[in-house]
C-alpha cells in the first residue's frame, strides 16, 4: 500500500516536468516519414562525458566558433539533456539572445529547469518536443545544435523536416557525434550526410574537433520550398550499421 505522503512526494517530483511545453504548432506527423534504415540507439544518459572533461578541451567554444554563433542570436539545443550546451550558449548569445533547450525526456526536462532556476539564467527556454518534431516556433532560430544524440533520434527525417520549419533563412545546423556506428553511440559521417541531404539540407562544413570530442558537421537548413515531400524521402542505407542493436 502506498502512503498518502509518498503519493504527494511523487506529485511534487513530477510537477517540474509538466512546466516544459511545446512552443510551436505540430509539424508534419511522424507517420508521413520513412523510418531510418539503421538501428537507433536508446537514450541512456543526459550527458556523454563530465562537464569538467568537456570544458578542458573547450568543446562548446570550438563548436560555437565554427558555427559562428554570436551575441543576440536564437539557438536551439536539440536533445539538451543535462543542459551542458544550453548553459554555455546562453552566456555566449547574451541577454539579447535566446537559447531553446529542447528534449523529449521528462526527467531531463525537470532537472534542467531546476538547474536553470538555481543558476538564475533568464535567457533559456525549456521546450518539450517529440521524437519527430522539436515543437519550436516557426522561423524562430538562427542556429541549432544536436550534440551526441543524432543516433538516438527515433524519427530523424521527421525531426529534420520539422526543425527546418523553425529556422530562419540561412539557418545553421551543427551536429556533433562520434565517427562510429549507432551500437557504439555514433553516426558514420557519410550516413549522416546522406540523411541530411535526403531531408533537403546542404552540408557546409566538416571538422574533427580536438580533445576526442568527435566531429562537427554543419548544414544549412532548407527553405520551405526546398524541403522534400515527406513521403518522397528515401532512407539511406549504411552497411556498417548492419547487425547493430543500438546499445553501448
PDB file of C-alpha atoms in Angstrom:
ATOM      1  CA  UNK A   1       0.000   0.000   0.000  1.00  0.00           C
ATOM      2  CA  UNK A   2       1.340   3.461  -0.948  1.00  0.00           C
ATOM      3  CA  UNK A   3       1.095   6.002   1.834  1.00  0.00           C
ATOM      4  CA  UNK A   4      -0.508   9.398   1.049  1.00  0.00           C
ATOM      5  CA  UNK A   5       2.766  11.175   1.886  1.00  0.00           C
ATOM      6  CA  UNK A   6       4.558   9.156  -0.784  1.00  0.00           C
ATOM      7  CA  UNK A   7       1.885   9.919  -3.345  1.00  0.00           C
ATOM      8  CA  UNK A   8       2.261  13.620  -2.543  1.00  0.00           C
ATOM      9  CA  UNK A   9       6.031  13.327  -2.923  1.00  0.00           C
ATOM     10  CA  UNK A  10       5.621  11.684  -6.321  1.00  0.00           C
ATOM     11  CA  UNK A  11       3.351  14.502  -7.488  1.00  0.00           C
ATOM     12  CA  UNK A  12       5.871  17.107  -6.378  1.00  0.00           C
ATOM     13  CA  UNK A  13       8.648  15.246  -8.143  1.00  0.00           C
ATOM     14  CA  UNK A  14       6.777  15.090 -11.427  1.00  0.00           C
ATOM     15  CA  UNK A  15       5.380  18.623 -11.425  1.00  0.00           C
ATOM     16  CA  UNK A  16       8.502  20.423 -12.808  1.00  0.00           C
ATOM     17  CA  UNK A  17       8.488  18.234 -15.914  1.00  0.00           C
ATOM     18  CA  UNK A  18       4.978  19.399 -16.734  1.00  0.00           C
ATOM     19  CA  UNK A  19       6.121  23.028 -16.921  1.00  0.00           C
ATOM     20  CA  UNK A  20       8.070  22.473 -20.137  1.00  0.00           C
ATOM     21  CA  UNK A  21       5.689  22.812 -23.058  1.00  0.00           C
ATOM     22  CA  UNK A  22       5.959  22.839 -26.861  1.00  0.00           C
ATOM     23  CA  UNK A  23       6.438  26.317 -28.296  1.00  0.00           C
ATOM     24  CA  UNK A  24       5.255  25.731 -31.834  1.00  0.00           C
ATOM     25  CA  UNK A  25       2.282  24.087 -33.514  1.00  0.00           C
ATOM     26  CA  UNK A  26       2.555  20.422 -34.503  1.00  0.00           C
ATOM     27  CA  UNK A  27       4.599  19.836 -37.628  1.00  0.00           C
ATOM     28  CA  UNK A  28       4.221  17.086 -40.193  1.00  0.00           C
ATOM     29  CA  UNK A  29       3.198  13.856 -38.386  1.00  0.00           C
ATOM     30  CA  UNK A  30       5.623  11.001 -37.808  1.00  0.00           C
ATOM     31  CA  UNK A  31       3.560   8.652 -39.968  1.00  0.00           C
ATOM     32  CA  UNK A  32       4.408  10.743 -43.036  1.00  0.00           C
ATOM     33  CA  UNK A  33       8.121   9.871 -42.865  1.00  0.00           C
ATOM     34  CA  UNK A  34      10.074   6.672 -43.514  1.00  0.00           C
ATOM     35  CA  UNK A  35      11.908   5.063 -40.635  1.00  0.00           C
ATOM     36  CA  UNK A  36      15.714   5.136 -40.830  1.00  0.00           C
ATOM     37  CA  UNK A  37      17.249   2.040 -42.425  1.00  0.00           C
ATOM     38  CA  UNK A  38      19.650   1.551 -39.497  1.00  0.00           C
ATOM     39  CA  UNK A  39      19.498   0.883 -35.764  1.00  0.00           C
ATOM     40  CA  UNK A  40      18.509   3.689 -33.401  1.00  0.00           C
ATOM     41  CA  UNK A  41      20.439   3.858 -30.135  1.00  0.00           C
ATOM     42  CA  UNK A  42      18.480   4.089 -26.918  1.00  0.00           C
ATOM     43  CA  UNK A  43      18.651   7.210 -24.759  1.00  0.00           C
ATOM     44  CA  UNK A  44      20.723   6.182 -21.753  1.00  0.00           C
ATOM     45  CA  UNK A  45      22.043   9.363 -20.077  1.00  0.00           C
ATOM     46  CA  UNK A  46      21.576  13.163 -20.124  1.00  0.00           C
ATOM     47  CA  UNK A  47      25.283  13.721 -20.950  1.00  0.00           C
ATOM     48  CA  UNK A  48      28.050  11.681 -22.568  1.00  0.00           C
ATOM     49  CA  UNK A  49      31.081  12.882 -20.573  1.00  0.00           C
ATOM     50  CA  UNK A  50      31.739  15.002 -17.480  1.00  0.00           C
ATOM     51  CA  UNK A  51      31.431  18.760 -17.835  1.00  0.00           C
ATOM     52  CA  UNK A  52      34.944  19.189 -16.438  1.00  0.00           C
ATOM     53  CA  UNK A  53      36.394  16.984 -19.177  1.00  0.00           C
ATOM     54  CA  UNK A  54      34.457  18.818 -21.857  1.00  0.00           C
ATOM     55  CA  UNK A  55      35.409  22.259 -20.583  1.00  0.00           C
ATOM     56  CA  UNK A  56      39.068  21.223 -20.547  1.00  0.00           C
ATOM     57  CA  UNK A  57      39.004  20.928 -24.355  1.00  0.00           C
ATOM     58  CA  UNK A  58      36.679  23.926 -24.812  1.00  0.00           C
ATOM     59  CA  UNK A  59      34.067  21.773 -26.534  1.00  0.00           C
ATOM     60  CA  UNK A  60      31.301  24.371 -26.673  1.00  0.00           C
ATOM     61  CA  UNK A  61      33.766  27.092 -27.670  1.00  0.00           C
ATOM     62  CA  UNK A  62      35.020  25.016 -30.591  1.00  0.00           C
ATOM     63  CA  UNK A  63      31.514  24.365 -31.856  1.00  0.00           C
ATOM     64  CA  UNK A  64      30.263  27.920 -31.305  1.00  0.00           C
ATOM     65  CA  UNK A  65      33.203  29.448 -33.176  1.00  0.00           C
ATOM     66  CA  UNK A  66      32.938  27.057 -36.112  1.00  0.00           C
ATOM     67  CA  UNK A  67      29.208  27.730 -36.361  1.00  0.00           C
ATOM     68  CA  UNK A  68      29.585  31.480 -35.942  1.00  0.00           C
ATOM     69  CA  UNK A  69      27.150  31.644 -33.011  1.00  0.00           C
ATOM     70  CA  UNK A  70      27.075  35.295 -31.973  1.00  0.00           C
ATOM     71  CA  UNK A  71      25.540  37.572 -29.336  1.00  0.00           C
ATOM     72  CA  UNK A  72      21.865  38.284 -29.900  1.00  0.00           C
ATOM     73  CA  UNK A  73      21.136  35.075 -31.794  1.00  0.00           C
ATOM     74  CA  UNK A  74      18.463  32.487 -31.065  1.00  0.00           C
ATOM     75  CA  UNK A  75      19.878  28.981 -30.789  1.00  0.00           C
ATOM     76  CA  UNK A  76      18.216  25.628 -30.113  1.00  0.00           C
ATOM     77  CA  UNK A  77      19.960  22.870 -28.199  1.00  0.00           C
ATOM     78  CA  UNK A  78      18.109  19.827 -29.518  1.00  0.00           C
ATOM     79  CA  UNK A  79      18.342  16.955 -27.064  1.00  0.00           C
ATOM     80  CA  UNK A  80      19.638  19.312 -24.381  1.00  0.00           C
ATOM     81  CA  UNK A  81      19.904  16.600 -21.720  1.00  0.00           C
ATOM     82  CA  UNK A  82      21.705  17.994 -18.667  1.00  0.00           C
ATOM     83  CA  UNK A  83      21.942  21.462 -20.201  1.00  0.00           C
ATOM     84  CA  UNK A  84      25.708  21.466 -20.697  1.00  0.00           C
ATOM     85  CA  UNK A  85      25.492  23.281 -24.038  1.00  0.00           C
ATOM     86  CA  UNK A  86      22.411  25.333 -23.186  1.00  0.00           C
ATOM     87  CA  UNK A  87      24.028  26.947 -20.142  1.00  0.00           C
ATOM     88  CA  UNK A  88      27.189  27.897 -22.023  1.00  0.00           C
ATOM     89  CA  UNK A  89      25.428  29.020 -25.171  1.00  0.00           C
ATOM     90  CA  UNK A  90      23.191  31.266 -23.043  1.00  0.00           C
ATOM     91  CA  UNK A  91      26.301  33.125 -21.922  1.00  0.00           C
ATOM     92  CA  UNK A  92      27.581  33.345 -25.491  1.00  0.00           C
ATOM     93  CA  UNK A  93      24.393  34.780 -27.038  1.00  0.00           C
ATOM     94  CA  UNK A  94      23.979  37.179 -24.116  1.00  0.00           C
ATOM     95  CA  UNK A  95      20.900  38.906 -22.706  1.00  0.00           C
ATOM     96  CA  UNK A  96      19.627  39.896 -26.141  1.00  0.00           C
ATOM     97  CA  UNK A  97      19.835  36.309 -27.366  1.00  0.00           C
ATOM     98  CA  UNK A  98      17.804  33.237 -26.527  1.00  0.00           C
ATOM     99  CA  UNK A  99      18.580  29.537 -26.103  1.00  0.00           C
ATOM    100  CA  UNK A 100      15.830  26.951 -26.506  1.00  0.00           C
ATOM    101  CA  UNK A 101      16.778  23.840 -24.538  1.00  0.00           C
ATOM    102  CA  UNK A 102      14.652  21.099 -26.098  1.00  0.00           C
ATOM    103  CA  UNK A 103      14.344  17.468 -25.087  1.00  0.00           C
ATOM    104  CA  UNK A 104      11.831  14.619 -25.118  1.00  0.00           C
ATOM    105  CA  UNK A 105      12.662  13.010 -21.745  1.00  0.00           C
ATOM    106  CA  UNK A 106      10.534  14.395 -18.878  1.00  0.00           C
ATOM    107  CA  UNK A 107      13.129  13.674 -16.180  1.00  0.00           C
ATOM    108  CA  UNK A 108      15.820  15.546 -18.101  1.00  0.00           C
ATOM    109  CA  UNK A 109      13.483  18.494 -18.599  1.00  0.00           C
ATOM    110  CA  UNK A 110      12.638  18.648 -14.891  1.00  0.00           C
ATOM    111  CA  UNK A 111      16.295  18.533 -13.847  1.00  0.00           C
ATOM    112  CA  UNK A 112      17.202  21.137 -16.456  1.00  0.00           C
ATOM    113  CA  UNK A 113      14.501  23.543 -15.307  1.00  0.00           C
ATOM    114  CA  UNK A 114      15.788  23.194 -11.740  1.00  0.00           C
ATOM    115  CA  UNK A 115      19.353  23.851 -12.878  1.00  0.00           C
ATOM    116  CA  UNK A 116      18.375  26.976 -14.805  1.00  0.00           C
ATOM    117  CA  UNK A 117      16.344  28.320 -11.890  1.00  0.00           C
ATOM    118  CA  UNK A 118      19.169  27.692  -9.419  1.00  0.00           C
ATOM    119  CA  UNK A 119      21.676  29.470 -11.672  1.00  0.00           C
ATOM    120  CA  UNK A 120      19.316  32.413 -12.220  1.00  0.00           C
ATOM    121  CA  UNK A 121      19.719  32.252 -16.001  1.00  0.00           C
ATOM    122  CA  UNK A 122      16.946  34.184 -17.749  1.00  0.00           C
ATOM    123  CA  UNK A 123      17.600  33.651 -21.455  1.00  0.00           C
ATOM    124  CA  UNK A 124      16.952  29.895 -21.658  1.00  0.00           C
ATOM    125  CA  UNK A 125      13.540  28.489 -22.518  1.00  0.00           C
ATOM    126  CA  UNK A 126      12.984  24.791 -21.844  1.00  0.00           C
ATOM    127  CA  UNK A 127      10.891  23.078 -24.512  1.00  0.00           C
ATOM    128  CA  UNK A 128       9.258  19.654 -24.590  1.00  0.00           C
ATOM    129  CA  UNK A 129       9.488  18.132 -28.044  1.00  0.00           C
ATOM    130  CA  UNK A 130       8.631  14.857 -29.737  1.00  0.00           C
ATOM    131  CA  UNK A 131      10.946  12.345 -31.436  1.00  0.00           C
ATOM    132  CA  UNK A 132       9.828  13.539 -34.866  1.00  0.00           C
ATOM    133  CA  UNK A 133       9.204  17.211 -34.057  1.00  0.00           C
ATOM    134  CA  UNK A 134      11.129  19.694 -31.868  1.00  0.00           C
ATOM    135  CA  UNK A 135       7.904  21.722 -31.496  1.00  0.00           C
ATOM    136  CA  UNK A 136       9.641  25.083 -31.828  1.00  0.00           C
ATOM    137  CA  UNK A 137       8.002  28.199 -33.213  1.00  0.00           C
ATOM    138  CA  UNK A 138       8.262  28.698 -36.991  1.00  0.00           C
ATOM    139  CA  UNK A 139      11.095  30.978 -38.098  1.00  0.00           C
ATOM    140  CA  UNK A 140      12.440  31.400 -34.559  1.00  0.00           C
ATOM    141  CA  UNK A 141      16.023  30.120 -34.856  1.00  0.00           C
ATOM    142  CA  UNK A 142      19.316  31.335 -36.258  1.00  0.00           C
ATOM    143  CA  UNK A 143      21.079  28.088 -35.393  1.00  0.00           C
ATOM    144  CA  UNK A 144      20.573  24.679 -33.798  1.00  0.00           C
ATOM    145  CA  UNK A 145      22.964  22.139 -32.311  1.00  0.00           C
ATOM    146  CA  UNK A 146      22.412  18.397 -31.922  1.00  0.00           C
ATOM    147  CA  UNK A 147      25.168  17.034 -29.703  1.00  0.00           C
ATOM    148  CA  UNK A 148      25.937  13.327 -29.322  1.00  0.00           C
ATOM    149  CA  UNK A 149      22.296  12.420 -29.803  1.00  0.00           C
ATOM    150  CA  UNK A 150      21.601  12.195 -33.547  1.00  0.00           C
ATOM    151  CA  UNK A 151      21.993   8.402 -33.392  1.00  0.00           C
ATOM    152  CA  UNK A 152      19.247   8.349 -30.710  1.00  0.00           C
ATOM    153  CA  UNK A 153      16.579  10.101 -32.811  1.00  0.00           C
ATOM    154  CA  UNK A 154      13.827   7.587 -33.479  1.00  0.00           C
ATOM    155  CA  UNK A 155      12.479   9.560 -36.451  1.00  0.00           C
ATOM    156  CA  UNK A 156      15.372  11.605 -37.890  1.00  0.00           C
ATOM    157  CA  UNK A 157      13.654  12.537 -41.153  1.00  0.00           C
ATOM    158  CA  UNK A 158      10.628  13.910 -39.337  1.00  0.00           C
ATOM    159  CA  UNK A 159      12.742  15.837 -36.843  1.00  0.00           C
ATOM    160  CA  UNK A 160      14.925  17.351 -39.563  1.00  0.00           C
ATOM    161  CA  UNK A 161      11.899  18.328 -41.654  1.00  0.00           C
ATOM    162  CA  UNK A 162      10.106  19.964 -38.737  1.00  0.00           C
ATOM    163  CA  UNK A 163      13.299  21.570 -37.415  1.00  0.00           C
ATOM    164  CA  UNK A 164      13.800  23.256 -40.783  1.00  0.00           C
ATOM    165  CA  UNK A 165      10.447  24.999 -40.330  1.00  0.00           C
ATOM    166  CA  UNK A 166      11.760  26.584 -37.122  1.00  0.00           C
ATOM    167  CA  UNK A 167      14.856  28.012 -38.846  1.00  0.00           C
ATOM    168  CA  UNK A 168      15.190  31.493 -40.254  1.00  0.00           C
ATOM    169  CA  UNK A 169      16.564  31.893 -43.811  1.00  0.00           C
ATOM    170  CA  UNK A 170      20.137  30.634 -43.892  1.00  0.00           C
ATOM    171  CA  UNK A 171      19.720  28.886 -40.529  1.00  0.00           C
ATOM    172  CA  UNK A 172      22.721  26.788 -39.482  1.00  0.00           C
ATOM    173  CA  UNK A 173      22.524  23.310 -38.004  1.00  0.00           C
ATOM    174  CA  UNK A 174      25.527  21.705 -36.322  1.00  0.00           C
ATOM    175  CA  UNK A 175      25.676  18.020 -35.448  1.00  0.00           C
ATOM    176  CA  UNK A 176      28.351  16.745 -33.068  1.00  0.00           C
ATOM    177  CA  UNK A 177      28.785  12.989 -32.995  1.00  0.00           C
ATOM    178  CA  UNK A 178      31.328  10.189 -32.888  1.00  0.00           C
ATOM    179  CA  UNK A 179      32.531   8.581 -36.095  1.00  0.00           C
ATOM    180  CA  UNK A 180      31.145   5.198 -35.150  1.00  0.00           C
ATOM    181  CA  UNK A 181      28.080   3.009 -35.562  1.00  0.00           C
ATOM    182  CA  UNK A 182      24.869   3.569 -33.549  1.00  0.00           C
ATOM    183  CA  UNK A 183      25.614   0.457 -31.465  1.00  0.00           C
ATOM    184  CA  UNK A 184      28.528   2.451 -30.030  1.00  0.00           C
ATOM    185  CA  UNK A 185      26.595   5.716 -29.943  1.00  0.00           C
ATOM    186  CA  UNK A 186      27.895   7.349 -33.080  1.00  0.00           C
ATOM    187  CA  UNK A 187      26.916   8.095 -36.671  1.00  0.00           C
ATOM    188  CA  UNK A 188      29.171   7.404 -39.673  1.00  0.00           C
ATOM    189  CA  UNK A 189      29.726  10.794 -41.379  1.00  0.00           C
ATOM    190  CA  UNK A 190      28.713   9.511 -44.821  1.00  0.00           C
ATOM    191  CA  UNK A 191      25.442   8.193 -43.419  1.00  0.00           C
ATOM    192  CA  UNK A 192      24.804  11.483 -41.611  1.00  0.00           C
ATOM    193  CA  UNK A 193      25.382  13.471 -44.798  1.00  0.00           C
ATOM    194  CA  UNK A 194      23.099  11.150 -46.753  1.00  0.00           C
ATOM    195  CA  UNK A 195      20.234  11.515 -44.266  1.00  0.00           C
ATOM    196  CA  UNK A 196      20.553  15.301 -44.002  1.00  0.00           C
ATOM    197  CA  UNK A 197      20.724  15.599 -47.791  1.00  0.00           C
ATOM    198  CA  UNK A 198      17.625  13.413 -48.135  1.00  0.00           C
ATOM    199  CA  UNK A 199      15.824  15.901 -45.866  1.00  0.00           C
ATOM    200  CA  UNK A 200      16.884  18.827 -48.076  1.00  0.00           C
ATOM    201  CA  UNK A 201      19.836  20.146 -46.037  1.00  0.00           C
ATOM    202  CA  UNK A 202      23.054  21.407 -47.652  1.00  0.00           C
ATOM    203  CA  UNK A 203      26.339  20.488 -45.985  1.00  0.00           C
ATOM    204  CA  UNK A 204      28.587  23.492 -45.367  1.00  0.00           C
ATOM    205  CA  UNK A 205      31.440  22.036 -43.335  1.00  0.00           C
ATOM    206  CA  UNK A 206      33.017  19.125 -41.514  1.00  0.00           C
ATOM    207  CA  UNK A 207      35.621  19.362 -38.753  1.00  0.00           C
ATOM    208  CA  UNK A 208      37.193  16.841 -36.429  1.00  0.00           C
ATOM    209  CA  UNK A 209      37.070  18.528 -33.038  1.00  0.00           C
ATOM    210  CA  UNK A 210      40.092  18.486 -30.729  1.00  0.00           C
ATOM    211  CA  UNK A 211      40.117  16.606 -27.442  1.00  0.00           C
ATOM    212  CA  UNK A 212      38.478  13.379 -28.680  1.00  0.00           C
ATOM    213  CA  UNK A 213      35.105  15.121 -28.780  1.00  0.00           C
ATOM    214  CA  UNK A 214      34.125  13.726 -32.166  1.00  0.00           C
ATOM    215  CA  UNK A 215      33.253  15.639 -35.307  1.00  0.00           C
ATOM    216  CA  UNK A 216      31.144  18.681 -36.101  1.00  0.00           C
ATOM    217  CA  UNK A 217      29.161  18.512 -39.349  1.00  0.00           C
ATOM    218  CA  UNK A 218      27.436  21.756 -40.322  1.00  0.00           C
ATOM    219  CA  UNK A 219      24.472  22.203 -42.628  1.00  0.00           C
ATOM    220  CA  UNK A 220      22.199  24.926 -43.951  1.00  0.00           C
ATOM    221  CA  UNK A 221      18.544  24.202 -43.314  1.00  0.00           C
ATOM    222  CA  UNK A 222      16.308  24.160 -46.399  1.00  0.00           C
ATOM    223  CA  UNK A 223      13.713  26.836 -47.038  1.00  0.00           C
ATOM    224  CA  UNK A 224      10.081  25.742 -47.180  1.00  0.00           C
ATOM    225  CA  UNK A 225      10.093  25.361 -50.958  1.00  0.00           C
ATOM    226  CA  UNK A 226      13.260  23.223 -50.828  1.00  0.00           C
ATOM    227  CA  UNK A 227      12.030  20.723 -48.250  1.00  0.00           C
ATOM    228  CA  UNK A 228      11.115  17.427 -49.920  1.00  0.00           C
ATOM    229  CA  UNK A 229       7.681  15.942 -49.551  1.00  0.00           C
ATOM    230  CA  UNK A 230       7.904  13.618 -46.520  1.00  0.00           C
ATOM    231  CA  UNK A 231       6.578  10.645 -48.457  1.00  0.00           C
ATOM    232  CA  UNK A 232       9.217  11.169 -51.180  1.00  0.00           C
ATOM    233  CA  UNK A 233      12.138  10.786 -48.762  1.00  0.00           C
ATOM    234  CA  UNK A 234      14.088   7.559 -49.184  1.00  0.00           C
ATOM    235  CA  UNK A 235      16.080   6.291 -46.172  1.00  0.00           C
ATOM    236  CA  UNK A 236      19.824   5.884 -46.515  1.00  0.00           C
ATOM    237  CA  UNK A 237      21.486   2.507 -46.095  1.00  0.00           C
ATOM    238  CA  UNK A 238      24.862   2.066 -44.459  1.00  0.00           C
ATOM    239  CA  UNK A 239      26.283  -1.435 -44.261  1.00  0.00           C
ATOM    240  CA  UNK A 240      28.475  -0.564 -41.274  1.00  0.00           C
ATOM    241  CA  UNK A 241      25.343  -0.442 -39.116  1.00  0.00           C
ATOM    242  CA  UNK A 242      24.027  -3.885 -40.097  1.00  0.00           C
ATOM    243  CA  UNK A 243      23.524  -6.147 -37.106  1.00  0.00           C
ATOM    244  CA  UNK A 244      23.835  -3.354 -34.527  1.00  0.00           C
ATOM    245  CA  UNK A 245      21.408  -3.405 -31.635  1.00  0.00           C
ATOM    246  CA  UNK A 246      21.641   0.271 -30.762  1.00  0.00           C
ATOM    247  CA  UNK A 247      23.200  -0.208 -27.310  1.00  0.00           C
ATOM    248  CA  UNK A 248      26.531   0.811 -25.819  1.00  0.00           C
TER     249      UNK A 248
END
